[in-house]
Amino acid sequence: IKKNKKNSGCRIGVRHDENPMRDITNWALLCTTNDPESLTIVRIAQELRIPLLKSEQVHGATLAKEPRLFDRIEQIQGIKHVVIVEIPGIEEEKRIADLGIEVHIIDHHTYADLDRMQNEASLTQFRELFEIADEDLRFAGFDPEVIRGVALIDQGFLWELTGSELSLEKQRAARAYYLSCKRDIDSNYSDTEEAALAAWQTKEIKDDVVIIRSASPHHVREAVSFLIADAFPEAPPTSIIVEGDGRVSVQETNKAEELFVKFGGFLFGKKRCWGVTAKNRPPTVDEIMANIRQ
């Protein structure tokens, strides 16, 4: 995705046209690097010199668990805006606002007690908020079409990508970059892919629902989803993924919100996907099937 830069002095506010990027002198971005989308946001921010408060949290990040959050914010002289990407925390957000700092939320998920679902991926929202045009991405060494592809994958997974106007070449490049991010984040991701393939080979299809069970401790949902997309390229089937750590996901169903109300957990994928972790005592596959048949 990265290209050779013609100018290493890229920063917000210096684009040489009539629509310069947002001046972010008093801004800061708080973002994790725990998935390809957030990692891409951080990489772009670093290249464009957006002041960054990088979080080291893994999945399930919250502001309440962010180390030294307020100390780090207050150390940024003259800060007036904080942009928080997919790290929820109502109380902490209010405390930041009470410091006289405007809080900007970027998210597209629904959590147990908080609905922040948006149709656009966080990467797209990030670009819009900071007014990052294709020209700016090229200037910083990124391929804008690949960046769009990454956002599409996060927004509606591979089916969103294949239904887009991106060329097949750019779709493949976006997918390759997305997977390279997974491997950069997790050096053992090849083990996850192997576990996903093993689970996929024992899949069951019942009433047009694909049921995949994994005994692996690796979190295989996303890796399995790539296999599902390859097998069903035209349209996504409803799938139930039961993982070795006890979490359960149901993808591509119009019953996702009903499952969320009944069993808790969280929503993603434009509220067409639902998931729950082991601590929430996930329902059985039979219970899920009974609910999505209604």
mmCIF file of N, CA and C in Angstrom, residues 83-131:
data_model
loop_
_atom_site.group_PDB
_atom_site.id
_atom_site.type_symbol
_atom_site.label_atom_id
_atom_site.label_comp_id
_atom_site.label_asym_id
_atom_site.label_seq_id
_atom_site.Cartn_x
_atom_site.Cartn_y
_atom_site.Cartn_z
ATOM 1 N N VAL A 83 -10.171 13.119 19.572
ATOM 2 C CA VAL A 83 -10.928 12.204 18.719
ATOM 3 C C VAL A 83 -10.684 10.790 19.231
ATOM 4 N N ILE A 84 -11.748 10.091 19.580
ATOM 5 C CA ILE A 84 -11.635 8.763 20.180
ATOM 6 C C ILE A 84 -12.213 7.732 19.212
ATOM 7 N N VAL A 85 -11.388 6.767 18.826
ATOM 8 C CA VAL A 85 -11.786 5.765 17.845
ATOM 9 C C VAL A 85 -12.071 4.428 18.528
ATOM 10 N N GLU A 86 -13.325 4.049 18.574
ATOM 11 C CA GLU A 86 -13.770 2.727 19.025
ATOM 12 C C GLU A 86 -13.242 2.344 20.413
ATOM 13 N N ILE A 87 -13.188 3.332 21.308
ATOM 14 C CA ILE A 87 -12.841 3.064 22.708
ATOM 15 C C ILE A 87 -13.916 3.746 23.560
ATOM 16 N N PRO A 88 -15.034 3.078 23.810
ATOM 17 C CA PRO A 88 -16.157 3.728 24.489
ATOM 18 C C PRO A 88 -15.916 3.958 25.972
ATOM 19 N N GLY A 89 -16.635 4.948 26.498
ATOM 20 C CA GLY A 89 -16.565 5.242 27.932
ATOM 21 C C GLY A 89 -17.277 6.546 28.227
ATOM 22 N N ILE A 90 -18.554 6.475 28.509
ATOM 23 C CA ILE A 90 -19.380 7.669 28.692
ATOM 24 C C ILE A 90 -18.848 8.553 29.821
ATOM 25 N N GLU A 91 -18.530 7.956 30.960
ATOM 26 C CA GLU A 91 -18.075 8.755 32.106
ATOM 27 C C GLU A 91 -16.762 9.462 31.796
ATOM 28 N N GLU A 92 -15.833 8.749 31.187
ATOM 29 C CA GLU A 92 -14.531 9.336 30.865
ATOM 30 C C GLU A 92 -14.673 10.418 29.797
ATOM 31 N N GLU A 93 -15.553 10.203 28.840
ATOM 32 C CA GLU A 93 -15.788 11.216 27.804
ATOM 33 C C GLU A 93 -16.308 12.505 28.434
ATOM 34 N N LYS A 94 -17.197 12.356 29.419
ATOM 35 C CA LYS A 94 -17.731 13.544 30.098
ATOM 36 C C LYS A 94 -16.625 14.254 30.886
ATOM 37 N N ARG A 95 -15.749 13.487 31.513
ATOM 38 C CA ARG A 95 -14.650 14.099 32.271
ATOM 39 C C ARG A 95 -13.704 14.875 31.350
ATOM 40 N N ILE A 96 -13.475 14.329 30.161
ATOM 41 C CA ILE A 96 -12.639 15.042 29.192
ATOM 42 C C ILE A 96 -13.321 16.339 28.776
ATOM 43 N N ALA A 97 -14.629 16.255 28.506
ATOM 44 C CA ALA A 97 -15.379 17.448 28.113
ATOM 45 C C ALA A 97 -15.380 18.491 29.223
ATOM 46 N N ASP A 98 -15.407 18.039 30.482
ATOM 47 C CA ASP A 98 -15.400 18.960 31.620
ATOM 48 C C ASP A 98 -14.082 19.725 31.728
ATOM 49 N N LEU A 99 -13.051 19.223 31.058
ATOM 50 C CA LEU A 99 -11.772 19.932 31.020
ATOM 51 C C LEU A 99 -11.772 21.052 29.974
ATOM 52 N N GLY A 100 -12.909 21.198 29.278
ATOM 53 C CA GLY A 100 -12.997 22.207 28.230
ATOM 54 C C GLY A 100 -12.517 21.699 26.888
ATOM 55 N N ILE A 101 -12.443 20.376 26.745
ATOM 56 C CA ILE A 101 -11.969 19.755 25.505
ATOM 57 C C ILE A 101 -13.161 19.154 24.777
ATOM 58 N N GLU A 102 -13.273 19.442 23.494
ATOM 59 C CA GLU A 102 -14.364 18.875 22.703
ATOM 60 C C GLU A 102 -14.027 17.436 22.328
ATOM 61 N N VAL A 103 -14.971 16.532 22.594
ATOM 62 C CA VAL A 103 -14.765 15.104 22.323
ATOM 63 C C VAL A 103 -15.469 14.733 21.026
ATOM 64 N N HIS A 104 -14.745 14.098 20.117
ATOM 65 C CA HIS A 104 -15.293 13.617 18.849
ATOM 66 C C HIS A 104 -15.232 12.084 18.859
ATOM 67 N N ILE A 105 -16.360 11.449 18.617
ATOM 68 C CA ILE A 105 -16.437 9.986 18.668
ATOM 69 C C ILE A 105 -16.460 9.413 17.251
ATOM 70 N N ILE A 106 -15.580 8.466 16.998
ATOM 71 C CA ILE A 106 -15.583 7.700 15.757
ATOM 72 C C ILE A 106 -15.821 6.241 16.137
ATOM 73 N N ASP A 107 -16.871 5.664 15.586
ATOM 74 C CA ASP A 107 -17.222 4.286 15.943
ATOM 75 C C ASP A 107 -18.270 3.787 14.958
ATOM 76 N N HIS A 108 -18.495 2.489 14.931
ATOM 77 C CA HIS A 108 -19.594 1.930 14.134
ATOM 78 C C HIS A 108 -20.025 0.580 14.704
ATOM 79 N N HIS A 109 -20.108 0.525 16.041
ATOM 80 C CA HIS A 109 -20.503 -0.696 16.724
ATOM 81 C C HIS A 109 -21.611 -0.404 17.737
ATOM 82 N N THR A 110 -22.337 -1.433 18.097
ATOM 83 C CA THR A 110 -23.292 -1.343 19.195
ATOM 84 C C THR A 110 -22.798 -2.232 20.315
ATOM 85 N N TYR A 111 -22.629 -1.631 21.506
ATOM 86 C CA TYR A 111 -22.146 -2.362 22.673
ATOM 87 C C TYR A 111 -23.326 -2.688 23.594
ATOM 88 N N ALA A 112 -23.043 -3.387 24.672
ATOM 89 C CA ALA A 112 -24.115 -3.859 25.548
ATOM 90 C C ALA A 112 -25.040 -2.738 26.001
ATOM 91 N N ASP A 113 -24.478 -1.581 26.344
ATOM 92 C CA ASP A 113 -25.300 -0.481 26.859
ATOM 93 C C ASP A 113 -25.073 0.819 26.085
ATOM 94 N N LEU A 114 -24.609 0.702 24.844
ATOM 95 C CA LEU A 114 -24.255 1.898 24.087
ATOM 96 C C LEU A 114 -24.349 1.620 22.593
ATOM 97 N N ASP A 115 -25.180 2.394 21.887
ATOM 98 C CA ASP A 115 -25.363 2.203 20.445
ATOM 99 C C ASP A 115 -24.603 3.285 19.687
ATOM 100 N N ARG A 116 -23.531 2.886 19.035
ATOM 101 C CA ARG A 116 -22.751 3.822 18.226
ATOM 102 C C ARG A 116 -22.615 3.321 16.783
ATOM 103 N N MET A 117 -23.626 2.606 16.358
ATOM 104 C CA MET A 117 -23.634 2.080 15.007
ATOM 105 C C MET A 117 -23.726 3.210 13.986
ATOM 106 N N GLN A 118 -22.904 3.133 12.961
ATOM 107 C CA GLN A 118 -22.945 4.044 11.827
ATOM 108 C C GLN A 118 -22.822 3.212 10.555
ATOM 109 N N ASN A 119 -23.363 3.721 9.452
ATOM 110 C CA ASN A 119 -23.237 2.994 8.195
ATOM 111 C C ASN A 119 -21.806 3.025 7.662
ATOM 112 N N GLU A 120 -21.079 4.092 7.977
ATOM 113 C CA GLU A 120 -19.718 4.223 7.461
ATOM 114 C C GLU A 120 -18.700 3.665 8.437
ATOM 115 N N ALA A 121 -17.661 3.055 7.890
ATOM 116 C CA ALA A 121 -16.583 2.509 8.703
ATOM 117 C C ALA A 121 -15.856 3.627 9.445
ATOM 118 N N SER A 122 -15.170 3.257 10.513
ATOM 119 C CA SER A 122 -14.419 4.251 11.285
ATOM 120 C C SER A 122 -13.326 4.905 10.443
ATOM 121 N N LEU A 123 -12.722 4.159 9.553
ATOM 122 C CA LEU A 123 -11.690 4.712 8.680
ATOM 123 C C LEU A 123 -12.259 5.813 7.797
ATOM 124 N N THR A 124 -13.456 5.608 7.285
ATOM 125 C CA THR A 124 -14.122 6.635 6.469
ATOM 126 C C THR A 124 -14.465 7.851 7.314
ATOM 127 N N GLN A 125 -14.987 7.626 8.520
ATOM 128 C CA GLN A 125 -15.313 8.732 9.421
ATOM 129 C C GLN A 125 -14.062 9.530 9.778
ATOM 130 N N PHE A 126 -12.964 8.840 10.006
ATOM 131 C CA PHE A 126 -11.684 9.486 10.314
ATOM 132 C C PHE A 126 -11.259 10.400 9.168
ATOM 133 N N ARG A 127 -11.352 9.908 7.952
ATOM 134 C CA ARG A 127 -10.959 10.725 6.804
ATOM 135 C C ARG A 127 -11.860 11.954 6.666
ATOM 136 N N GLU A 128 -13.151 11.757 6.890
ATOM 137 C CA GLU A 128 -14.081 12.878 6.767
ATOM 138 C C GLU A 128 -13.838 13.924 7.849
ATOM 139 N N LEU A 129 -13.619 13.490 9.086
ATOM 140 C CA LEU A 129 -13.428 14.431 10.187
ATOM 141 C C LEU A 129 -12.165 15.267 9.985
ATOM 142 N N PHE A 130 -11.087 14.631 9.544
ATOM 143 C CA PHE A 130 -9.827 15.344 9.351
ATOM 144 C C PHE A 130 -9.657 15.874 7.925
ATOM 145 N N GLU A 131 -10.701 15.678 7.109
ATOM 146 C CA GLU A 131 -10.718 16.215 5.739
ATOM 147 C C GLU A 131 -9.508 15.722 4.940
#
